[in-house]
XYZ file of C-alpha atoms in Angstrom:
328
model
C 13.938 21.588 8.415
C 11.734 18.565 7.666
C 12.514 16.823 4.378
C 10.182 13.961 3.540
C 10.865 10.934 1.385
C 7.405 9.848 0.302
C 6.511 6.199 -0.031
C 2.876 6.968 -0.788
C 0.695 9.999 -1.461
C -2.978 9.905 -2.379
C -2.873 13.122 -4.373
C -6.614 13.262 -5.052
C -7.554 12.955 -1.384
C -4.879 15.487 -0.425
C -6.253 17.955 -2.977
C -9.814 17.401 -1.786
C -9.049 18.023 1.888
C -6.692 20.932 1.177
C -9.351 22.600 -0.972
C -11.817 22.332 1.897
C -9.359 23.706 4.439
C -7.746 26.441 2.339
C -10.496 27.109 -0.198
C -8.233 26.499 -3.197
C -5.458 24.218 -4.364
C -2.400 25.310 -6.397
C -1.962 23.074 -9.417
C 1.045 24.257 -11.467
C 3.470 27.112 -11.694
C 4.202 28.244 -15.238
C 6.130 30.921 -17.117
C 6.242 31.591 -20.846
C 7.967 33.854 -23.348
C 6.998 34.560 -26.936
C 8.955 36.542 -29.538
C 7.489 37.551 -32.898
C 9.664 38.809 -35.786
C 8.606 40.318 -39.141
C 10.780 40.890 -42.206
C 11.282 40.672 -45.973
C 12.984 37.679 -47.463
C 12.668 38.596 -51.143
C 13.427 41.988 -52.778
C 10.647 41.633 -55.312
C 7.986 39.893 -53.283
C 7.391 40.889 -49.727
C 6.841 37.955 -47.450
C 5.559 38.416 -43.976
C 6.795 35.773 -41.654
C 6.785 35.303 -37.937
C 8.816 33.111 -35.720
C 8.284 32.552 -32.091
C 10.348 31.285 -29.260
C 8.078 30.024 -26.543
C 9.203 28.380 -23.420
C 6.922 27.114 -20.771
C 8.005 25.857 -17.441
C 5.477 23.653 -15.723
C 6.495 22.825 -12.218
C 4.385 20.213 -10.510
C 3.413 21.199 -7.011
C 2.527 17.670 -5.991
C 5.518 17.477 -3.656
C 4.375 20.605 -1.866
C 0.685 19.730 -1.719
C 0.913 17.359 1.209
C 3.350 19.487 3.278
C 0.939 22.397 2.762
C -1.956 20.238 3.892
C -0.082 18.902 6.915
C 0.855 22.434 7.963
C -2.755 23.576 7.603
C -4.084 20.610 9.559
C -1.574 21.295 12.335
C -2.422 24.994 12.549
C -6.174 24.304 12.597
C -5.864 21.469 15.115
C -7.512 19.029 12.720
C -4.963 16.231 13.010
C -4.047 14.416 16.223
C -0.536 13.045 16.676
C -0.939 9.733 18.515
C 2.709 8.659 18.300
C 3.539 8.812 22.004
C 0.221 7.546 23.335
C 0.210 4.594 20.935
C 3.401 3.254 22.535
C 1.428 2.447 25.718
C -0.548 -0.814 25.560
C -3.077 0.526 28.074
C -4.036 3.275 25.630
C -5.266 0.547 23.275
C -7.109 -1.630 25.781
C -8.674 1.039 28.016
C -10.895 2.409 25.269
C -9.083 5.766 25.175
C -7.788 5.236 21.645
C -11.266 4.433 20.329
C -12.980 7.228 22.252
C -10.470 9.939 21.355
C -10.192 8.912 17.688
C -13.551 7.806 16.259
C -13.748 6.639 12.628
C -12.985 9.509 10.260
C -10.575 11.238 12.634
C -7.357 12.497 11.090
C -4.301 11.112 12.870
C -0.541 11.109 12.476
C 1.534 8.167 13.669
C 5.285 7.702 13.573
C 6.189 4.127 14.406
C 8.002 1.021 13.296
C 6.419 -0.452 10.185
C 7.100 -3.162 7.625
C 5.919 -3.752 4.067
C 4.171 -6.981 3.123
C 2.925 -8.279 -0.222
C 1.913 -11.854 -0.988
C 3.010 -11.354 -4.599
C 6.540 -10.576 -3.456
C 6.499 -13.690 -1.272
C 5.508 -15.767 -4.314
C 8.129 -14.143 -6.546
C 10.868 -14.681 -3.962
C 9.935 -18.304 -3.373
C 9.707 -18.928 -7.116
C 13.207 -17.513 -7.529
C 14.462 -19.703 -4.706
C 12.893 -22.820 -6.243
C 14.298 -21.952 -9.663
C 17.786 -21.587 -8.189
C 17.565 -24.915 -6.379
C 16.390 -26.775 -9.470
C 19.038 -25.011 -11.524
C 21.840 -26.133 -9.215
C 20.416 -29.632 -9.202
C 20.550 -29.650 -12.980
C 24.186 -28.555 -12.940
C 25.157 -31.188 -10.381
C 23.658 -34.093 -12.285
C 24.102 -34.902 -15.954
C 21.149 -37.276 -15.925
C 18.546 -35.167 -14.144
C 17.245 -32.053 -15.813
C 15.922 -29.103 -13.765
C 12.272 -29.353 -12.838
C 9.927 -27.283 -14.949
C 6.419 -26.011 -14.571
C 3.621 -28.073 -16.113
C 2.406 -26.731 -19.492
C -0.998 -25.775 -18.073
C 0.624 -23.721 -15.332
C 2.974 -22.010 -17.808
C -0.021 -21.129 -19.967
C -1.848 -19.537 -17.020
C 1.264 -17.617 -15.985
C 1.823 -16.292 -19.501
C -1.793 -15.237 -19.653
C -1.590 -13.433 -16.332
C 1.630 -11.683 -17.311
C -0.116 -10.156 -20.277
C -2.546 -8.313 -18.022
C -1.763 -4.870 -16.730
C 1.753 -4.813 -18.118
C 3.384 -5.644 -14.792
C 3.526 -9.422 -15.001
C 1.798 -10.140 -11.683
C -0.024 -13.428 -11.349
C -3.515 -13.361 -9.920
C -3.991 -14.483 -6.316
C -5.186 -17.965 -7.254
C -2.057 -18.545 -9.329
C 0.615 -17.304 -6.927
C 1.490 -20.717 -5.571
C 1.522 -22.150 -9.121
C 4.720 -20.206 -9.734
C 6.627 -22.734 -7.617
C 8.069 -25.591 -9.736
C 8.284 -29.114 -8.417
C 11.550 -29.795 -6.603
C 13.030 -31.610 -3.657
C 16.014 -30.556 -1.599
C 18.344 -33.307 -0.474
C 19.592 -31.326 2.509
C 16.199 -31.192 4.280
C 12.960 -33.142 4.014
C 11.015 -30.062 5.197
C 12.235 -27.863 2.356
C 10.300 -28.696 -0.778
C 7.903 -27.195 -3.297
C 4.779 -28.131 -1.325
C 5.961 -26.290 1.791
C 6.691 -23.149 -0.197
C 3.255 -23.318 -1.824
C 1.661 -23.699 1.590
C 3.424 -20.584 2.902
C 2.233 -18.611 -0.126
C -1.332 -19.792 0.520
C -1.052 -18.586 4.104
C 0.350 -15.237 2.945
C -2.365 -14.546 0.374
C -5.074 -15.913 2.685
C -4.228 -13.603 5.571
C -3.271 -10.628 3.398
C -5.090 -9.910 0.155
C -2.438 -9.703 -2.604
C -1.332 -6.083 -2.776
C 0.969 -3.802 -0.824
C 0.347 -3.590 2.912
C 2.159 -1.531 5.521
C 1.795 -2.839 9.077
C 2.675 -0.499 11.934
C 3.729 -1.816 15.339
C 3.762 1.088 17.848
C 4.004 -1.263 20.855
C 7.169 -3.325 21.262
C 5.475 -6.727 21.650
C 3.824 -6.500 18.179
C 0.421 -7.471 19.648
C -1.084 -4.123 18.663
C -0.952 -3.089 15.048
C -2.239 -0.522 12.584
C -3.061 -1.882 9.149
C -2.702 0.246 6.036
C -3.445 -0.833 2.472
C -1.565 1.236 -0.111
C -3.449 1.564 -3.388
C -1.384 1.066 -6.506
C -1.537 3.698 -9.198
C -1.252 6.556 -6.719
C 1.641 8.961 -7.015
C 4.922 7.706 -5.520
C 3.645 4.131 -5.650
C 4.144 3.170 -9.271
C 6.909 0.594 -8.824
C 6.594 -3.168 -8.936
C 6.591 -4.900 -5.532
C 10.009 -6.372 -6.270
C 11.461 -2.882 -6.727
C 9.830 -1.520 -3.578
C 11.123 -4.388 -1.456
C 14.564 -4.120 -3.039
C 14.597 -0.466 -1.995
C 13.058 -0.661 1.464
C 13.521 -4.297 2.504
C 11.290 -6.469 4.660
C 12.523 -5.371 8.076
C 10.800 -2.776 10.250
C 11.838 0.835 9.953
C 10.349 4.102 11.107
C 7.592 5.530 8.932
C 5.184 8.409 9.443
C 1.563 7.844 8.481
C -1.059 10.562 8.079
C -4.617 9.554 7.327
C -8.123 9.041 8.644
C -9.264 6.262 10.942
C -11.044 3.678 8.813
C -12.518 1.544 11.559
C -11.666 0.053 14.922
C -11.663 -3.716 15.228
C -14.302 -5.255 17.473
C -13.675 -8.045 19.922
C -15.924 -10.812 18.656
C -16.290 -13.899 20.828
C -18.710 -15.828 18.626
C -19.899 -15.624 15.038
C -23.490 -15.763 16.315
C -23.235 -12.843 18.741
C -26.042 -10.465 17.815
C -26.484 -12.000 14.381
C -30.066 -13.143 14.795
C -31.896 -15.149 12.169
C -32.018 -14.819 8.383
C -35.796 -15.056 8.299
C -38.814 -13.430 9.913
C -41.769 -15.163 11.521
C -43.272 -15.980 8.121
C -40.118 -17.689 6.879
C -39.261 -14.845 4.488
C -35.543 -14.150 4.052
C -34.726 -10.669 5.306
C -31.830 -9.280 3.269
C -30.676 -6.912 5.996
C -30.450 -9.750 8.511
C -28.560 -11.924 6.044
C -26.039 -9.143 5.368
C -25.631 -8.595 9.108
C -24.901 -12.268 9.694
C -22.338 -12.433 6.896
C -20.657 -9.267 8.196
C -20.588 -10.742 11.698
C -18.942 -13.847 10.306
C -16.346 -11.725 8.512
C -15.761 -9.873 11.775
C -15.228 -13.190 13.529
C -12.710 -14.172 10.846
C -10.923 -10.851 11.286
C -10.798 -11.231 15.075
C -9.388 -14.725 14.584
C -6.745 -13.468 12.145
C -8.129 -15.260 9.094
C -9.221 -12.272 7.005
C -7.628 -9.044 5.870
C -9.061 -6.966 8.722
C -7.419 -5.377 11.767
C -7.512 -7.420 14.951
C -8.812 -6.057 18.236
C -7.746 -3.638 19.601
C -6.111 -2.538 16.344
C -7.556 -0.253 13.714
C -7.214 0.577 10.038
C -6.211 3.884 8.489
C -7.154 5.354 5.121
C -3.772 6.857 4.200
C -3.214 10.330 2.834
C 0.554 9.952 2.860
C 3.307 7.717 4.153
C 6.812 9.087 4.372
C 10.064 8.804 6.247
C 12.100 11.739 7.385
C 15.432 12.328 5.680
C 18.105 12.931 8.328
C 19.533 16.427 8.034
C 22.950 16.859 9.642
C 24.733 20.052 10.556
C 26.603 21.705 7.744
C 30.348 21.959 8.207
């Protein structure tokens, strides 16, 4: 028996694909009862009255939608399990992975993966800085704990009023760190923490990422961006990390190949010129050059794109298997 604990399910995509495979999608299961009674309540005036007892049981089938889809995909041979092959580095570098799984292919991968979110990094560092300044305030009667500048507090309060979840925007993440110095180490201060947050949000767009590492040396990775607002992903980052931690653990991913990363040696490779022979700017050429530059940034690790020979996946579901022991 396979019991799944879902981290993420894109219910709309699952419904769409299941409808195409099966021809229909079950939505809810319901049952109802209704009782009608008639009688007289006054000896002189006859009153007709009716009362009803109606019960309706609506059972969401969301939990069974994806297992139904996965079973259908398996039986039709529409999903390829790449778990074992992805453990071999040669599978990545020989071109087999790209040739066997072109963009759009449905794949399943069970591998070691870890969550990452720049907002959680900022929140954790802000908590650390607050604790340090708090202890400093307790240790000294003359020095008060450091506080955020008024302008920063105003921006944070404004950002916390958006969306109801209290997340600062990406440009404000490092502003959550108050000024402080730590007497035990010259390298541990507010500026260093802000710098690490800048690195985190620069390499990974703020939001929840799940990075898979099928090969032991971590040089080959599968990048997955988990959209918020989807079913099973409605918790704040702090809650998700409190539940699942930052360390790697085994997850199963089912989704479609988004794209394979290219090995770009130069930002000018194949980019051409912006203009034609008359000096007119050609929009298509300009877009190609900018995309080539973004590809170069991704290959260099400075943008939120998979690095060669890695690839991205558009997730349908991410889950871990619940261990089922023998009953005594």
